[in-house]
Short mmCIF file of C-alpha atoms and ligand atoms in Angstrom, two decimals:
data_model
loop_
_atom_site.label_atom_id
_atom_site.label_comp_id
_atom_site.label_asym_id
_atom_site.label_seq_id
_atom_site.Cartn_x
_atom_site.Cartn_y
_atom_site.Cartn_z
CA MET P 731 14.63 -17.14 1.02
CA GLY P 732 15.63 -19.60 2.95
CA SER P 733 18.78 -21.80 3.78
CA GLU P 734 22.40 -20.06 3.55
CA GLN P 735 22.33 -19.58 -0.17
CA VAL P 736 24.00 -16.37 -0.58
CA TRP P 737 21.41 -13.95 -2.78
CA GLN P 738 22.59 -11.28 -4.58
CA SER P 739 19.20 -9.33 -4.62
CA ASP P 740 20.35 -7.10 -8.17
CA HIS P 741 20.66 -9.95 -9.85
CA TYR P 742 17.71 -11.49 -8.44
CA ASP P 743 15.66 -8.49 -9.65
CA SER P 744 17.46 -7.90 -12.90
CA LYS P 745 17.91 -11.67 -14.14
CA LEU P 746 15.01 -13.66 -12.47
CA GLY P 747 11.99 -11.73 -12.61
CA PHE P 748 10.15 -14.83 -13.83
CA VAL P 749 10.45 -15.86 -10.23
CA SER P 750 7.76 -13.02 -9.42
CA GLU P 751 6.13 -12.48 -12.76
CA PHE P 752 4.86 -16.55 -12.32
CA GLY P 753 3.93 -15.77 -7.99
CA LYS P 754 1.21 -13.30 -9.63
CA ASP P 755 -0.93 -16.37 -10.36
CA VAL P 756 -0.04 -17.60 -6.97
CA VAL P 757 -1.26 -13.39 -5.51
CA ARG P 758 -4.74 -14.12 -7.56
CA LEU P 759 -5.67 -17.71 -5.93
CA LEU P 760 -4.67 -15.84 -2.83
CA ASN P 761 -7.37 -13.30 -3.78
CA PRO P 762 -6.35 -10.72 -1.02
CA ILE P 763 -9.15 -8.48 0.27
CA LYS P 764 -8.85 -5.31 1.45
CA GLY P 765 -7.70 -4.89 4.99
CA GLU P 766 -6.61 -8.13 5.24
CA ARG P 767 -3.46 -8.83 7.25
CA ILE P 768 -1.06 -10.81 5.08
CA PHE P 769 2.16 -12.51 5.46
CA ASP P 770 4.34 -12.93 3.20
CA LEU P 771 6.79 -15.97 3.97
CA GLY P 772 10.37 -15.93 2.15
CA CYS P 773 9.18 -12.74 0.19
CA GLY P 774 12.86 -11.89 -1.53
CA THR P 775 12.86 -8.38 -3.02
CA GLY P 776 9.42 -7.77 -2.32
CA ASP P 777 7.28 -7.83 -5.76
CA LEU P 778 5.11 -10.19 -4.67
CA ALA P 779 4.45 -8.61 -0.69
CA HIS P 780 3.67 -4.99 -2.94
CA GLU P 781 1.25 -6.62 -5.66
CA ILE P 782 -1.06 -8.09 -2.31
CA SER P 783 -0.57 -4.81 -1.09
CA GLN P 784 -2.38 -3.57 -4.15
CA ALA P 785 -5.64 -4.85 -3.33
CA GLY P 786 -5.85 -2.68 0.26
CA ALA P 787 -4.11 -5.53 2.42
CA TYR P 788 -1.90 -5.16 4.80
CA VAL P 789 1.27 -6.88 4.33
CA THR P 790 4.02 -7.89 6.44
CA GLY P 791 7.20 -10.01 4.54
CA MET P 792 9.97 -11.64 5.74
CA ASP P 793 13.12 -13.24 4.28
CA LEU P 794 16.16 -15.04 5.20
CA SER P 795 18.40 -13.10 3.69
CA GLU P 796 19.30 -9.53 4.55
CA PRO P 797 20.04 -7.89 1.23
CA MET P 798 17.10 -9.20 -0.19
CA ILE P 799 15.06 -7.38 2.75
CA LYS P 800 16.77 -4.43 2.08
CA GLN P 801 16.43 -4.41 -1.17
CA ALA P 802 12.53 -4.74 -0.63
CA GLN P 803 12.20 -1.87 2.22
CA CYS P 804 14.03 0.24 -0.38
CA LYS P 805 11.85 -0.50 -3.19
CA TYR P 806 8.95 -0.50 -0.89
CA PRO P 807 8.89 1.64 2.37
CA GLU P 808 5.32 1.62 2.89
CA ILE P 809 5.41 -2.14 3.29
CA LYS P 810 6.81 -3.63 6.60
CA PHE P 811 9.89 -6.21 6.05
CA LEU P 812 11.68 -7.78 8.47
CA VAL P 813 14.60 -10.45 7.98
CA GLY P 814 13.26 -13.46 10.00
CA ASN P 815 14.02 -18.13 10.04
CA GLY P 816 11.18 -19.42 8.32
CA GLU P 817 11.40 -22.76 10.10
CA GLN P 818 11.76 -20.67 13.53
CA PHE P 819 9.73 -17.64 13.91
CA THR P 820 7.78 -15.90 16.10
CA LEU P 821 5.88 -12.51 15.68
CA ASP P 822 3.73 -11.06 17.83
CA ASP P 823 0.84 -10.24 15.28
CA LYS P 824 -1.97 -12.77 13.39
CA PHE P 825 -2.58 -12.93 10.34
CA ASP P 826 -5.84 -13.99 7.75
CA ALA P 827 -3.35 -15.56 5.40
CA VAL P 828 0.15 -16.37 4.78
CA PHE P 829 1.07 -16.73 1.23
CA SER P 830 4.71 -17.90 0.38
CA ASN P 831 6.04 -18.21 -3.43
CA ALA P 832 9.25 -20.14 -4.67
CA ALA P 833 10.45 -20.04 -1.14
CA LEU P 834 9.41 -23.27 0.45
CA HIS P 835 11.49 -25.57 -1.52
CA TRP P 836 14.78 -24.05 0.74
CA MET P 837 13.63 -25.00 4.18
CA LYS P 838 14.08 -28.73 4.97
CA SER P 839 12.17 -28.84 7.95
CA PRO P 840 8.48 -28.68 6.40
CA GLN P 841 6.80 -29.56 9.53
CA SER P 842 8.95 -26.32 11.83
CA VAL P 843 7.62 -24.49 9.18
CA LEU P 844 4.12 -25.36 8.71
CA ALA P 845 3.45 -25.03 12.76
CA GLY P 846 4.90 -21.72 12.57
CA VAL P 847 2.41 -21.15 9.61
CA TRP P 848 -0.75 -22.63 11.98
CA ASN P 849 0.51 -20.40 14.92
CA HIS P 850 0.82 -17.29 12.89
CA LEU P 851 -3.04 -17.78 11.36
CA ASN P 852 -5.63 -16.52 12.75
CA PRO P 853 -9.02 -19.43 12.90
CA GLY P 854 -10.43 -19.43 9.16
CA GLY P 855 -7.57 -18.31 7.89
CA ARG P 856 -5.74 -19.37 4.98
CA PHE P 857 -2.67 -20.69 3.41
CA VAL P 858 -1.58 -20.18 0.15
CA ALA P 859 2.20 -21.80 -1.72
CA GLU P 860 3.70 -22.35 -4.53
CA PHE P 861 6.99 -23.82 -4.28
CA GLY P 862 9.58 -26.68 -6.32
CA GLY P 863 7.25 -30.42 -5.92
CA LYS P 864 8.70 -33.40 -6.53
CA GLY P 865 10.77 -33.94 -9.50
CA ASN P 866 11.64 -30.38 -9.82
CA VAL P 867 15.12 -29.06 -11.82
CA GLN P 868 15.22 -32.84 -12.37
CA THR P 869 17.71 -32.93 -14.81
CA ILE P 870 19.88 -29.89 -13.37
CA VAL P 871 19.79 -32.13 -10.25
CA GLN P 872 21.29 -35.37 -11.83
CA THR P 873 23.58 -33.67 -13.76
CA ILE P 874 25.47 -31.36 -10.84
CA GLY P 875 25.68 -35.15 -9.72
CA GLU P 876 27.07 -36.93 -11.83
CA VAL P 877 29.92 -34.34 -11.92
CA LEU P 878 30.48 -33.73 -8.59
CA ARG P 879 30.61 -37.60 -8.27
CA ALA P 880 32.54 -38.26 -11.25
CA ASP P 881 35.34 -35.35 -11.76
CA TYR P 882 35.41 -33.99 -7.84
CA GLY P 883 34.59 -37.55 -5.43
CA LEU P 884 31.74 -35.02 -3.86
CA ASN P 885 28.59 -36.35 -2.35
CA ASP P 886 25.87 -33.92 -4.20
CA ALA P 887 23.43 -36.08 -1.92
CA LYS P 888 24.47 -34.50 1.29
CA LEU P 889 25.28 -31.08 -0.41
CA ASN P 890 21.53 -30.92 -1.86
CA PRO P 891 19.71 -27.48 -0.36
CA TRP P 892 16.31 -28.51 -1.67
CA TYR P 893 12.93 -29.60 -0.64
CA PHE P 894 10.58 -31.06 -3.53
CA PRO P 895 8.31 -33.08 -1.93
CA SER P 896 5.07 -34.83 -3.57
CA ILE P 897 1.55 -33.65 -3.63
CA ALA P 898 0.73 -36.49 -1.55
CA GLU P 899 3.02 -35.69 1.24
CA TYR P 900 2.64 -32.29 1.35
CA SER P 901 -0.82 -32.61 1.66
CA THR P 902 -0.20 -35.35 4.31
CA LEU P 903 1.76 -32.75 6.25
CA LEU P 904 -0.55 -30.23 6.11
CA GLU P 905 -3.25 -32.53 7.23
CA GLN P 906 -1.27 -33.77 10.28
CA GLN P 907 -0.66 -30.31 10.98
CA GLY P 908 -4.62 -30.00 11.79
CA PHE P 909 -5.28 -27.42 8.06
CA ARG P 910 -7.78 -29.15 5.49
CA VAL P 911 -6.62 -28.72 2.13
CA THR P 912 -8.94 -27.48 -0.16
CA TYR P 913 -6.97 -27.06 -3.33
CA ALA P 914 -2.95 -29.19 -4.47
CA ALA P 915 -2.29 -28.88 -7.91
CA HIS P 916 1.27 -30.62 -9.43
CA PHE P 917 2.89 -29.21 -12.45
CA ASP P 918 5.03 -28.89 -15.36
CA ARG P 919 6.47 -25.14 -15.97
CA PRO P 920 9.24 -25.37 -18.52
CA THR P 921 11.18 -21.89 -18.00
CA LYS P 922 12.82 -19.64 -20.04
CA MET P 923 16.36 -19.09 -18.82
CA VAL P 924 17.68 -15.79 -19.19
CA ASP P 925 21.09 -15.00 -21.28
CA ASN P 926 20.38 -17.35 -24.54
CA GLU P 927 23.57 -19.42 -24.21
CA GLN P 928 24.78 -18.57 -20.38
CA GLY P 929 21.70 -19.48 -18.75
CA LEU P 930 21.85 -22.59 -17.73
CA GLN P 931 25.36 -21.30 -16.05
CA HIS P 932 23.33 -17.93 -14.84
CA TRP P 933 20.57 -20.25 -12.61
CA LEU P 934 23.81 -21.97 -11.21
CA LYS P 935 25.32 -19.41 -9.95
CA ALA P 936 22.21 -17.40 -8.78
CA PHE P 937 20.57 -20.90 -7.23
CA ALA P 938 22.91 -23.91 -6.85
CA ASP P 939 25.83 -22.52 -5.15
CA HIS P 940 25.69 -25.02 -2.14
CA PHE P 941 27.08 -27.89 -4.06
CA PHE P 942 29.48 -26.09 -5.28
CA THR P 943 31.28 -24.51 -1.77
CA ALA P 944 33.79 -26.77 -1.24
CA LEU P 945 35.41 -26.34 -5.21
CA SER P 946 37.93 -23.27 -5.68
CA GLU P 947 36.15 -20.71 -8.25
CA ALA P 948 38.34 -22.01 -11.39
CA GLU P 949 37.08 -25.70 -10.50
CA ARG P 950 33.39 -24.38 -9.79
CA HIS P 951 33.45 -22.44 -13.23
CA ASP P 952 34.57 -25.92 -14.72
CA ALA P 953 31.64 -27.72 -13.59
CA CYS P 954 29.36 -25.44 -14.57
CA SER P 955 30.94 -25.61 -17.89
CA ARG P 956 30.95 -29.54 -17.65
CA ILE P 957 27.19 -30.11 -16.50
CA ALA P 958 25.63 -27.31 -19.34
CA VAL P 959 27.53 -30.22 -22.10
CA LYS P 960 25.83 -32.22 -20.62
CA ALA P 961 22.53 -31.36 -19.65
CA ARG P 962 22.37 -29.74 -23.32
CA ASP P 963 20.13 -32.05 -25.31
CA GLU P 964 17.70 -32.21 -22.39
CA LEU P 965 17.45 -28.47 -21.83
CA PHE P 966 18.61 -26.51 -24.52
CA HIS P 967 15.87 -25.85 -27.65
CA ASP P 968 15.65 -23.60 -29.91
CA GLY P 969 18.23 -20.97 -28.83
CA SER P 970 17.76 -21.16 -25.25
CA TRP P 971 17.71 -22.89 -21.86
CA TYR P 972 14.67 -24.43 -20.32
CA ALA P 973 15.11 -25.36 -16.66
CA ASP P 974 12.63 -28.05 -15.73
CA TYR P 975 10.65 -26.60 -13.45
CA LYS P 976 7.91 -28.65 -11.43
CA ARG P 977 5.58 -26.96 -9.74
CA LEU P 978 3.37 -27.79 -6.23
CA ARG P 979 0.38 -25.26 -5.54
CA VAL P 980 -1.45 -25.60 -2.36
CA MET P 981 -4.28 -23.77 -0.47
CA ALA P 982 -5.31 -24.73 2.80
CA ILE P 983 -7.38 -23.39 5.53
CA LYS P 984 -6.95 -23.96 9.32
CA PRO P 985 -10.99 -24.60 10.46
CA LYS P 986 -12.38 -21.86 13.31
C1 BEZ T 1431 12.51 -23.22 -7.88
O1 BEZ T 1431 11.84 -21.66 -8.45
O2 BEZ T 1431 11.59 -24.51 -8.04
C2 BEZ T 1431 13.97 -23.55 -8.04
C3 BEZ T 1431 14.29 -22.29 -7.82
C4 BEZ T 1431 16.05 -22.33 -7.11
C5 BEZ T 1431 16.29 -23.54 -6.95
C6 BEZ T 1431 15.54 -24.78 -7.22
C7 BEZ T 1431 14.59 -24.66 -7.35
#
């Protein structure tokens, strides 16, 4: 993952396993082949790096979060994992493919990320990624903003840690870097949160910490409860919370 979000790797594995579950579709798009060298950018606790390695590929996983990488290395000792920043990385290795699931929206300098991906791909290599696209978690973002502005006088735009580009914007960045975009899709994926009534609160705790750093623990708790009350009509159905995810999925080739 990226940015200064504090990741709780146990919580990530036990409550947010859907991240890796959905990522299996992206692994299918990657279609790893035996013997290929593949870089997993923002690998989290390593489940998809492991999935990719099952095809016989040699995988290197990198994440900014040290606890995530520790957990990944503990779960999958045979895979090479390292701590590193996706906006600024230099490795000795080159890869046949770079893969990334649910991580790039934490990196607000996409040009730097794409330059790093390009530099680490062999000619003919592919970049396959999925992350939040334009309008991702829009109801949640808007409601956080309303509560922070009205109740705490905070500027939510400055606190927002996420980058959710449109398909046109991101395809253009890929082309400007020199890639040939062979696939791009932007689609809705309403995603059921775990823990029924507490689902949104858990999601905010796991992912939206940045917005609340200026608040005390009690204020944070109140703010999250108010957000849940306001967002309930839109996001709570049939006994569960659903995050209004919109994904951007791309495949791009570095020409030979
Ligand atoms: C996402 O996977 O789309 C996402 C996760 C956490 C925060 C924002 C977006």
